[in-house]
Short mmCIF file of C-alpha atoms in Angstrom, two decimals:
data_model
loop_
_atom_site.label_atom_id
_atom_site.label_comp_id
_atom_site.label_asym_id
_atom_site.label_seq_id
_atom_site.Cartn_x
_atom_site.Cartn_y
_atom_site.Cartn_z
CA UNK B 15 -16.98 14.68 29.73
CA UNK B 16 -20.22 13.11 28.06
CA UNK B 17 -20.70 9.58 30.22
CA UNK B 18 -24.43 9.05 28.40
CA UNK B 19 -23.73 5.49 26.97
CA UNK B 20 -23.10 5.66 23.20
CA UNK B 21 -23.03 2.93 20.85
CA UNK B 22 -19.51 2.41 21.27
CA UNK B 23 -20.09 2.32 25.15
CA UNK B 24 -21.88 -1.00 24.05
CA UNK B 25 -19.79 -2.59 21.85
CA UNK B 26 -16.72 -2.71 24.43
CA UNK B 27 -18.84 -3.72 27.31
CA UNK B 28 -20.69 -6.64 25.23
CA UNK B 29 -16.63 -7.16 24.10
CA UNK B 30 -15.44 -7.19 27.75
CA UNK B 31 -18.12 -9.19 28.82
CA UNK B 32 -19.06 -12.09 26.34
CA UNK B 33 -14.94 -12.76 26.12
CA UNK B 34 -14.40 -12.48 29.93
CA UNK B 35 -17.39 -15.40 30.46
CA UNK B 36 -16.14 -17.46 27.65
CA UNK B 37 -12.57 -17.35 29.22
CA UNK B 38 -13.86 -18.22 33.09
CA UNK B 39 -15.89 -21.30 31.31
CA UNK B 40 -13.48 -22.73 29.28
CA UNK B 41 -10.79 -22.59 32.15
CA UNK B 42 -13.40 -24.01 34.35
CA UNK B 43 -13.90 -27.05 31.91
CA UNK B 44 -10.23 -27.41 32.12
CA UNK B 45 -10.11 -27.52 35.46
CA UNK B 46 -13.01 -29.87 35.80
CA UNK B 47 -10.76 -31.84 33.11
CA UNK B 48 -8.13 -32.45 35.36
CA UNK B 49 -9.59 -32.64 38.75
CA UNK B 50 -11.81 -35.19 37.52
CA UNK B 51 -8.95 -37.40 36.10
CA UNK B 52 -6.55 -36.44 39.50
CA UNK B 53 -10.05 -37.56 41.55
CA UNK B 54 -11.47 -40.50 39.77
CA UNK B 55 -9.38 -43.42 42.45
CA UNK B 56 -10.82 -41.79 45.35
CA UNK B 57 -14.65 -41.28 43.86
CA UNK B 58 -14.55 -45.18 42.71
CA UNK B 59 -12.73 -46.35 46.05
CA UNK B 60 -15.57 -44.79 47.93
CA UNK B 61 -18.25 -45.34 46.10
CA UNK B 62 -19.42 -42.16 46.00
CA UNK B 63 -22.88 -41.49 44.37
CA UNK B 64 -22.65 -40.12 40.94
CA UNK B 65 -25.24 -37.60 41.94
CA UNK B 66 -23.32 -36.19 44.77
CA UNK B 67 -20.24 -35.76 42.66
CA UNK B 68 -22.16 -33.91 40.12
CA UNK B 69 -24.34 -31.56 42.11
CA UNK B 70 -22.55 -31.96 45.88
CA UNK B 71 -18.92 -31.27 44.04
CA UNK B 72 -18.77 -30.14 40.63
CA UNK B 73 -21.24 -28.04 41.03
CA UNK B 74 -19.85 -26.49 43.91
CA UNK B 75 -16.48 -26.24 42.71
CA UNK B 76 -17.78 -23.80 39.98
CA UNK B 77 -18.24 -20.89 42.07
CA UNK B 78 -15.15 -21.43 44.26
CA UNK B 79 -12.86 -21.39 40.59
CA UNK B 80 -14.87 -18.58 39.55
CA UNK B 81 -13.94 -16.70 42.13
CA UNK B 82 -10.28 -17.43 42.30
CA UNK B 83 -9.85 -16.62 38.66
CA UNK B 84 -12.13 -13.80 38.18
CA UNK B 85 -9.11 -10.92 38.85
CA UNK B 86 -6.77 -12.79 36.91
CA UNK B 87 -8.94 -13.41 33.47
CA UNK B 88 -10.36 -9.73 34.01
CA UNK B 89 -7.08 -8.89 33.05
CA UNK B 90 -6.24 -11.28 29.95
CA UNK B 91 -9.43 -10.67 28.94
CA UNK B 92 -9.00 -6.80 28.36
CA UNK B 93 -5.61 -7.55 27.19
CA UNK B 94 -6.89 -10.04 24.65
CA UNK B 95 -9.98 -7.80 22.90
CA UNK B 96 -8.68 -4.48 23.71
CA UNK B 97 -5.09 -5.87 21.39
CA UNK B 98 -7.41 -6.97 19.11
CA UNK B 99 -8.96 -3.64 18.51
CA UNK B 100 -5.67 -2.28 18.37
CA UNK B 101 -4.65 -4.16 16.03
CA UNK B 102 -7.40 -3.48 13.35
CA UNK B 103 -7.11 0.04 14.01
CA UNK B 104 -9.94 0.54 16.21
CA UNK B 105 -8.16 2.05 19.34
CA UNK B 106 -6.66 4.55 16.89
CA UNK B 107 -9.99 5.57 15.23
CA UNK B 108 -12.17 6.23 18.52
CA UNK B 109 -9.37 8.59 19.78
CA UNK B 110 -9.13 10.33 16.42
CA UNK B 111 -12.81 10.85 16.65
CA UNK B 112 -12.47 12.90 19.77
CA UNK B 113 -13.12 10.67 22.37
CA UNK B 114 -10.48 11.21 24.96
CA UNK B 115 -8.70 7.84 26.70
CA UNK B 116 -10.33 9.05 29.63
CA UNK B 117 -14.06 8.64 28.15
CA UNK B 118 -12.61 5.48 26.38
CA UNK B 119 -11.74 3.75 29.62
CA UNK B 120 -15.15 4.28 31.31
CA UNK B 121 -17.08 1.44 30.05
CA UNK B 122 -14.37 -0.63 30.94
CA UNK B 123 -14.48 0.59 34.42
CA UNK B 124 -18.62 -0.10 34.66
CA UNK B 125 -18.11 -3.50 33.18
CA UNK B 126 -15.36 -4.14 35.64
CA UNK B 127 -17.44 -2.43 38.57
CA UNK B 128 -19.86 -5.04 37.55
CA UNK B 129 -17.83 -8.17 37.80
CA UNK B 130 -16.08 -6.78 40.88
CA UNK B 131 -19.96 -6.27 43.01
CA UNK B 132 -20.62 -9.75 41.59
CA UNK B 133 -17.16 -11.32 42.91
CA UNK B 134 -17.95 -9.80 46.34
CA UNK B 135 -21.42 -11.04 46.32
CA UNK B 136 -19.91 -14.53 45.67
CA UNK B 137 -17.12 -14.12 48.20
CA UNK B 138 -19.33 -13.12 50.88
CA UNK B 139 -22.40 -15.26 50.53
CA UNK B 140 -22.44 -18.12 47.33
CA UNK B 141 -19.18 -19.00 47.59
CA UNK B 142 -18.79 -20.02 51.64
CA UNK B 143 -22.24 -21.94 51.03
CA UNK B 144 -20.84 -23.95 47.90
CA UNK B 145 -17.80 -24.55 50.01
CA UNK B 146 -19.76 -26.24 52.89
CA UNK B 147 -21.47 -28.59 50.46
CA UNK B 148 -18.23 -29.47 48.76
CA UNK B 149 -15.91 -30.08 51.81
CA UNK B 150 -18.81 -32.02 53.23
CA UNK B 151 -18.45 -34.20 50.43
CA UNK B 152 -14.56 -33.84 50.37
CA UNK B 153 -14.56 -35.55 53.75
CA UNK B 154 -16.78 -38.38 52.75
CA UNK B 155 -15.23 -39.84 49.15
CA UNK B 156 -12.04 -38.13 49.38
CA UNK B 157 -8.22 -38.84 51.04
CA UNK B 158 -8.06 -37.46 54.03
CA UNK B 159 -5.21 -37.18 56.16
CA UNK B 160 -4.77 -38.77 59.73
CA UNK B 161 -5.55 -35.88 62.22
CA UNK B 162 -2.76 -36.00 64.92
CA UNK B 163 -3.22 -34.66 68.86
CA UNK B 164 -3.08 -31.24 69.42
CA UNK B 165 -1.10 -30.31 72.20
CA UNK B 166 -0.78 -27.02 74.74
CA UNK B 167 -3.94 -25.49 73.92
CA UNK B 168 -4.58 -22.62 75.79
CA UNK B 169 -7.89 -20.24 75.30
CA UNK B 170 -9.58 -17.47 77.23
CA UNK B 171 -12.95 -18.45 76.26
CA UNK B 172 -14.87 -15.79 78.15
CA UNK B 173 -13.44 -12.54 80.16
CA UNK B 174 -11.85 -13.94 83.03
CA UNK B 175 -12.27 -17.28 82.59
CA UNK B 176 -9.11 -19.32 81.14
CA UNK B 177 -8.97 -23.39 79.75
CA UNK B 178 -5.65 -25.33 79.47
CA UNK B 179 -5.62 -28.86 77.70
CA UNK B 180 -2.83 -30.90 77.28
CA UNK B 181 -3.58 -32.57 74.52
CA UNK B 182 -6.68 -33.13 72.42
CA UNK B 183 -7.51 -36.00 70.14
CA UNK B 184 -9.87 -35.80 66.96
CA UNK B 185 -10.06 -38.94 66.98
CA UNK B 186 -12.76 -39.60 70.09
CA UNK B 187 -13.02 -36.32 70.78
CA UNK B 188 -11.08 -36.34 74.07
CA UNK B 189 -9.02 -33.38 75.96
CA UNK B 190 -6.60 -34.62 78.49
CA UNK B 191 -5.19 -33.07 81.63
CA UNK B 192 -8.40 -30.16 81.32
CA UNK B 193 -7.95 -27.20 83.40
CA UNK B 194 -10.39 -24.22 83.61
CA UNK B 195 -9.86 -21.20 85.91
CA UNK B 196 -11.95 -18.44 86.46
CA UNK B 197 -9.83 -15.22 87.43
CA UNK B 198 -11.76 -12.02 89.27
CA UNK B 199 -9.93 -8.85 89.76
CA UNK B 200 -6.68 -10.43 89.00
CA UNK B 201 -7.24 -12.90 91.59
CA UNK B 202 -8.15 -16.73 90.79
CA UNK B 203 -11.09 -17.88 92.74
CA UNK B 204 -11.72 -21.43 91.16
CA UNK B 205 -10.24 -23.82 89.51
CA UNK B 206 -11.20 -27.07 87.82
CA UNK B 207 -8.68 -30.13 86.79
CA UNK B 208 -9.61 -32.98 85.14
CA UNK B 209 -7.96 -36.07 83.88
CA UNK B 210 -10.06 -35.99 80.65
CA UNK B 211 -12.99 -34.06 79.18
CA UNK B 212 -15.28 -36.15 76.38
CA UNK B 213 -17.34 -34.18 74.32
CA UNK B 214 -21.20 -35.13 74.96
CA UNK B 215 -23.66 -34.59 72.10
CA UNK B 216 -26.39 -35.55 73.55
CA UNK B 217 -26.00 -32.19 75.84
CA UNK B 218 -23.56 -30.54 74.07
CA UNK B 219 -21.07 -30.09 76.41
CA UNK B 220 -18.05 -31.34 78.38
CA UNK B 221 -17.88 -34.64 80.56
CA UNK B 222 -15.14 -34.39 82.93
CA UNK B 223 -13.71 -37.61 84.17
CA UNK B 224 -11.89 -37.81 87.81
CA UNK B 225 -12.18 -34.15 88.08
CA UNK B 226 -10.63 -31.74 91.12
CA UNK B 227 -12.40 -28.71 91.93
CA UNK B 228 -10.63 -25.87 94.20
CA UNK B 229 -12.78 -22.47 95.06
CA UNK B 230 -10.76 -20.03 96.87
CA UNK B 231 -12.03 -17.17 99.07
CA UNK B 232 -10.90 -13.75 97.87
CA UNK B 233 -8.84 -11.94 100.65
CA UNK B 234 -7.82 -15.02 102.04
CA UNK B 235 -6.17 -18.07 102.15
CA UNK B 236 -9.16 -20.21 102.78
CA UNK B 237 -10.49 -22.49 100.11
CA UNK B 238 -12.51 -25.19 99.36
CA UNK B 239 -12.25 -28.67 97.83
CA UNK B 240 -14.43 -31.25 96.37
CA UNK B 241 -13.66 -34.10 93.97
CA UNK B 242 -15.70 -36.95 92.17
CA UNK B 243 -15.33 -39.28 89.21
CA UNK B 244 -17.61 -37.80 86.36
CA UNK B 245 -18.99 -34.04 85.97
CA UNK B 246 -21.20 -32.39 82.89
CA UNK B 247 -20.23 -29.05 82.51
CA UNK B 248 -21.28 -26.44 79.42
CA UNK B 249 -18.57 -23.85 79.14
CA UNK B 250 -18.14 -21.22 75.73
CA UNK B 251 -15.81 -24.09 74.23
CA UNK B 252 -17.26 -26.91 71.50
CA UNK B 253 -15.65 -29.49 69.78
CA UNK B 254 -15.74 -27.88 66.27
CA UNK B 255 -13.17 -25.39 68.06
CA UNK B 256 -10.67 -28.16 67.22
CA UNK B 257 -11.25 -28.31 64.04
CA UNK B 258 -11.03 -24.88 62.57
CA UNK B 259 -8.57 -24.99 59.83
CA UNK B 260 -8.59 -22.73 56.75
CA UNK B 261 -10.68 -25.12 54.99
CA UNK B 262 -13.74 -24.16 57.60
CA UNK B 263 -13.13 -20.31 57.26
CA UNK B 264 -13.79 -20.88 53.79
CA UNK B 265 -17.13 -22.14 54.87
CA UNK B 266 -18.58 -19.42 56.66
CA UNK B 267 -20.57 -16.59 55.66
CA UNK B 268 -19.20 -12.85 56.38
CA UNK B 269 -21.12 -12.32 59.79
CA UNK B 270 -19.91 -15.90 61.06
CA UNK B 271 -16.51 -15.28 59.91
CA UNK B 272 -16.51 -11.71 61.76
CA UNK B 273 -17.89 -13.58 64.64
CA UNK B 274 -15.38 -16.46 64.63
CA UNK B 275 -12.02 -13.59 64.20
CA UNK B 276 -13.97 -11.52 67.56
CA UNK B 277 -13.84 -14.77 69.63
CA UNK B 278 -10.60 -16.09 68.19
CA UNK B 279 -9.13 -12.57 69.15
CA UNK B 280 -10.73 -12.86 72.67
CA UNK B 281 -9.25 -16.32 73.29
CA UNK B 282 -6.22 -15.94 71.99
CA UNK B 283 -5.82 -18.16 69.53
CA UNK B 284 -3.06 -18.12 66.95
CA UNK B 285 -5.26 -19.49 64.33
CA UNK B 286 -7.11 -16.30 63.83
CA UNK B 287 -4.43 -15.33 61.14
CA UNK B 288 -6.31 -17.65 58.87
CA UNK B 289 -9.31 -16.14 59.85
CA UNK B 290 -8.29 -12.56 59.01
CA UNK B 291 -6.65 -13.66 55.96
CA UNK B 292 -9.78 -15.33 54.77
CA UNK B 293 -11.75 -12.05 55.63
CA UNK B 294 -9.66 -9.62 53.88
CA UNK B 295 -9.17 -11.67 50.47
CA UNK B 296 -13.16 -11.87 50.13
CA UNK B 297 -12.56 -7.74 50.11
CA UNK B 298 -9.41 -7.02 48.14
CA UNK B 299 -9.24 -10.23 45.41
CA UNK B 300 -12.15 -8.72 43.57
CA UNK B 301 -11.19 -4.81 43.77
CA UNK B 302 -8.03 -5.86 41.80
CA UNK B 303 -10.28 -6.28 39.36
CA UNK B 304 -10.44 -2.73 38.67
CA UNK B 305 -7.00 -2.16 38.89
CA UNK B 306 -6.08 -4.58 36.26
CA UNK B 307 -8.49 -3.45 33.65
CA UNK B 308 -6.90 0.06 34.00
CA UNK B 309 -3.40 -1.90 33.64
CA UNK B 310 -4.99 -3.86 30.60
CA UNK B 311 -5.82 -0.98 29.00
CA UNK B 312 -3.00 1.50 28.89
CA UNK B 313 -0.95 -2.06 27.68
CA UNK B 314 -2.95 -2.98 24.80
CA UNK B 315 -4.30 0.03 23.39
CA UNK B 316 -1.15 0.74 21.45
CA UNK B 317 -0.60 -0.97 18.19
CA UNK B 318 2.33 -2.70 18.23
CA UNK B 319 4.38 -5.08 15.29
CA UNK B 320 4.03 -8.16 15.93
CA UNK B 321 -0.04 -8.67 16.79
CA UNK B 322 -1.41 -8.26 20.42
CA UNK B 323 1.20 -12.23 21.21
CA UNK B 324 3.47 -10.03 23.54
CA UNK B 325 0.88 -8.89 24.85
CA UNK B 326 -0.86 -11.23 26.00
CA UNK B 327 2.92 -12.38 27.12
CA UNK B 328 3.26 -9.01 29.09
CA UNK B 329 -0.53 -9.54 30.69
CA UNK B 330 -0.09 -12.86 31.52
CA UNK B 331 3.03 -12.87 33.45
CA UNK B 332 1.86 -9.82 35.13
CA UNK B 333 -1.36 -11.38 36.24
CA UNK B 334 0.38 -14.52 37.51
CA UNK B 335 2.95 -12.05 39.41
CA UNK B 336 -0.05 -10.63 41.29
CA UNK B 337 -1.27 -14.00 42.30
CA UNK B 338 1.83 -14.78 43.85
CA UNK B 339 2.72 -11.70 45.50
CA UNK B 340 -0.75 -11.97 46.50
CA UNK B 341 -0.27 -15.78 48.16
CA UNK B 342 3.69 -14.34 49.38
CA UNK B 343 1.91 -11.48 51.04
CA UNK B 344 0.15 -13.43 53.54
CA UNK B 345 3.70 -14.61 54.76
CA UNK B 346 3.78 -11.21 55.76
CA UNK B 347 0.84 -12.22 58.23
CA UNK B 348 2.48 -15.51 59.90
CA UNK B 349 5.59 -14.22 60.57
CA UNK B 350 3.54 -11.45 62.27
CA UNK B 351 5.66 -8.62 60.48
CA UNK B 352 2.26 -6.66 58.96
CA UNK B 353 -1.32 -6.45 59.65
CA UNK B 354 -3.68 -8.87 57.79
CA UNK B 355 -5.64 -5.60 56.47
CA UNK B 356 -2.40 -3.75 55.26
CA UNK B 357 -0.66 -7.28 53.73
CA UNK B 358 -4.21 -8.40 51.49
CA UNK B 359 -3.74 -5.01 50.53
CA UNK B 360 -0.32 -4.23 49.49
CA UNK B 361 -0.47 -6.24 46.10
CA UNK B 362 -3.47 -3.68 44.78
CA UNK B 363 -1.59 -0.40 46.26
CA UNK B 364 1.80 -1.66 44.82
CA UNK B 365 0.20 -2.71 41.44
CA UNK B 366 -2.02 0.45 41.62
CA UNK B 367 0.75 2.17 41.28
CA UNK B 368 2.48 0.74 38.73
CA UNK B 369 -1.02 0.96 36.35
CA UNK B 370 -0.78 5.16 37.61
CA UNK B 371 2.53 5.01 35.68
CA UNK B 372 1.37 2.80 32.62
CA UNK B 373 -2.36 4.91 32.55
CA UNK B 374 0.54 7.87 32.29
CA UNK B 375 2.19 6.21 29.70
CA UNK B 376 -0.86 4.69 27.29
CA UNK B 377 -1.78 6.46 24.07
CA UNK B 378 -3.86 9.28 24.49
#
């Protein structure tokens, strides 16, 4: 197989490409549209600057809509053209001038491969840092909802070493009934109760209040007390701890986010699901990419009565199924029936195989 780029090598990619960006901008300005009219009580309520709505929030929003819709206008896109070329006889003239399908599909793989490196730069670097900027000014001019207590928050937050709270309040920052206890050889040799622990910023760390501390002497049942009304203490747990949510995955770059699952996994902490959810989307949302041009392909390339509307029909309702088996797949995840990894991934193997069977079944 010849893979030198010919002219027609050109003409679908500049196709694929010029009709793939005009479809991402005008659903973009739609979007904008509506968010803008859904928005406009909160921005005026709060006064909020009409610079920072332009640059802090529109103009991070962009990427973040880019990305989400990237896979899914891959696909109507190369439905869309590629119908159109079937239509007016094209599809049928390149293969009767001896280009296999094969040879035919490979600058629609490149051009895909190029949207798909670009989606996974965005998801891994552009994207988190747009998200910062725009949740930042989410939290300033928009509706927010009242944060309640959390309760029974336990965390290992270093090997061997083991914090219990209560109940903590966002709203000053307060943990009540603290306990930390420090565990050696599967024995405990101290442990620290307080009634509350503040979070200090000016030391960044933990003011205990009416605190109890017990040390106990390993191999016997000797220990010592000492109590006392306030204590600073810096342990391996801040106060932005509390408030990972899936909005702040969404704000951290790829390192931070590995960083964030390793600790989460060390401590325990049931929220890591969003974590690992958040980490395996940046991966597998773009690589569908590639899977639905394939798809697109063997669909339109036939000429069919009727014009390329079903379609468009056909790729549009099986784009939107992908999204949502994509969104149902991380139920998979909570109820703790499949792997993050393997759940992210089972709408591109599953659809993977159905494009093996329509690839099978295009026009050759």
């Amino acid at each position: 197989m010849d893979l030198r780029p010919k002219k027609l090598d050109i003409y679908i990619m500049k196709k694929f490409l010029s009709t793939f960006l005009v479809a991402i901008l005008l659903i973009i300005i739609i979007v904008i549209v509506f968010d803008v009219s859904e928005n406009v009580d909160d921005f005026v309520a709060k006064k909020a600057p009409l610079k920072a709505i332009v640059v802090d929030y529109y103009l991070n929003l962009i990427p973040f809509y880019m990305n989400m819709f990237s896979a899914l206008f891959v696909f109507i896109t190369v439905i869309f053209f590629t119908s159109r070329m079937a239509a007016n006889s094209e599809i049928v003239a390149i293969l009767s001038c001896g280009v296999s399908f094969p040879r035919m599909m490979v600058p629609y793989l490149v051009t895909a491969a190029i949207i798909v490196a670009g989606a996974i730069s965005m998801n891994l670097w552009v994207v988190p840092k747009a998200n910062e900027s725009r949740h930042e000014f989410e939290a300033l001019y928009k509706k927010r909802r009242t944060q309640a207590a959390e309760r029974n928050i336990h965390y290992q937050i270093a090997p061997g070493q083991f914090v219990y709270i209560e109940s903590f309040s966002k709203w000053n920052n307060t943990a009540q009934r603290f306990t930390l206890e420090t565990i050696e050889n599967n024995e405990i040799v101290s442990k620290i109760s307080a009634e509350t622990a503040v979070w200090d910023t000016t030391f960044n760390g933990w003011r205990l209040r009416k605190y109890f501390i017990r040390e106990y002497d390993p191999g016997t049942l000797s220990d010592k007390t000492r109590t006392g009304q306030q204590l600073d203490t810096i342990i391996p747990l801040t106060v932005d701890d509390f408030y990972r949510n899936k909005k702040t995955v969404e704000d951290l770059q790829y390192a931070d986010l590995q960083a964030l699952i390793n600790t989460q996994n060390l401590r325990g902490d049931s929220d890591v699901m969003y974590s690992e959810i958040e980490k395996y989307t940046r991966w597998a949302l773009p690589f569908s990419a590639l899977i639905l041009t394939i798809m697109g392909v063997s669909l339109s390339s036939k000429k069919k009565r009727g014009g390329m509307g079903w379609n468009l029909a056909v790729g549009i309702a099986l784009s939107f199924s992908y999204i949502l088996f994509l969104r149902f797949s991380q139920m998979f995840v909570f109820t703790g029936s499949m792997s993050p990894a393997l759940a992210l991934w089972l709408p591109n193997m599953i659809y993977a195989v159905i494009t093996a069977v329509l690839y099978h079944f295009a026009p050759k």
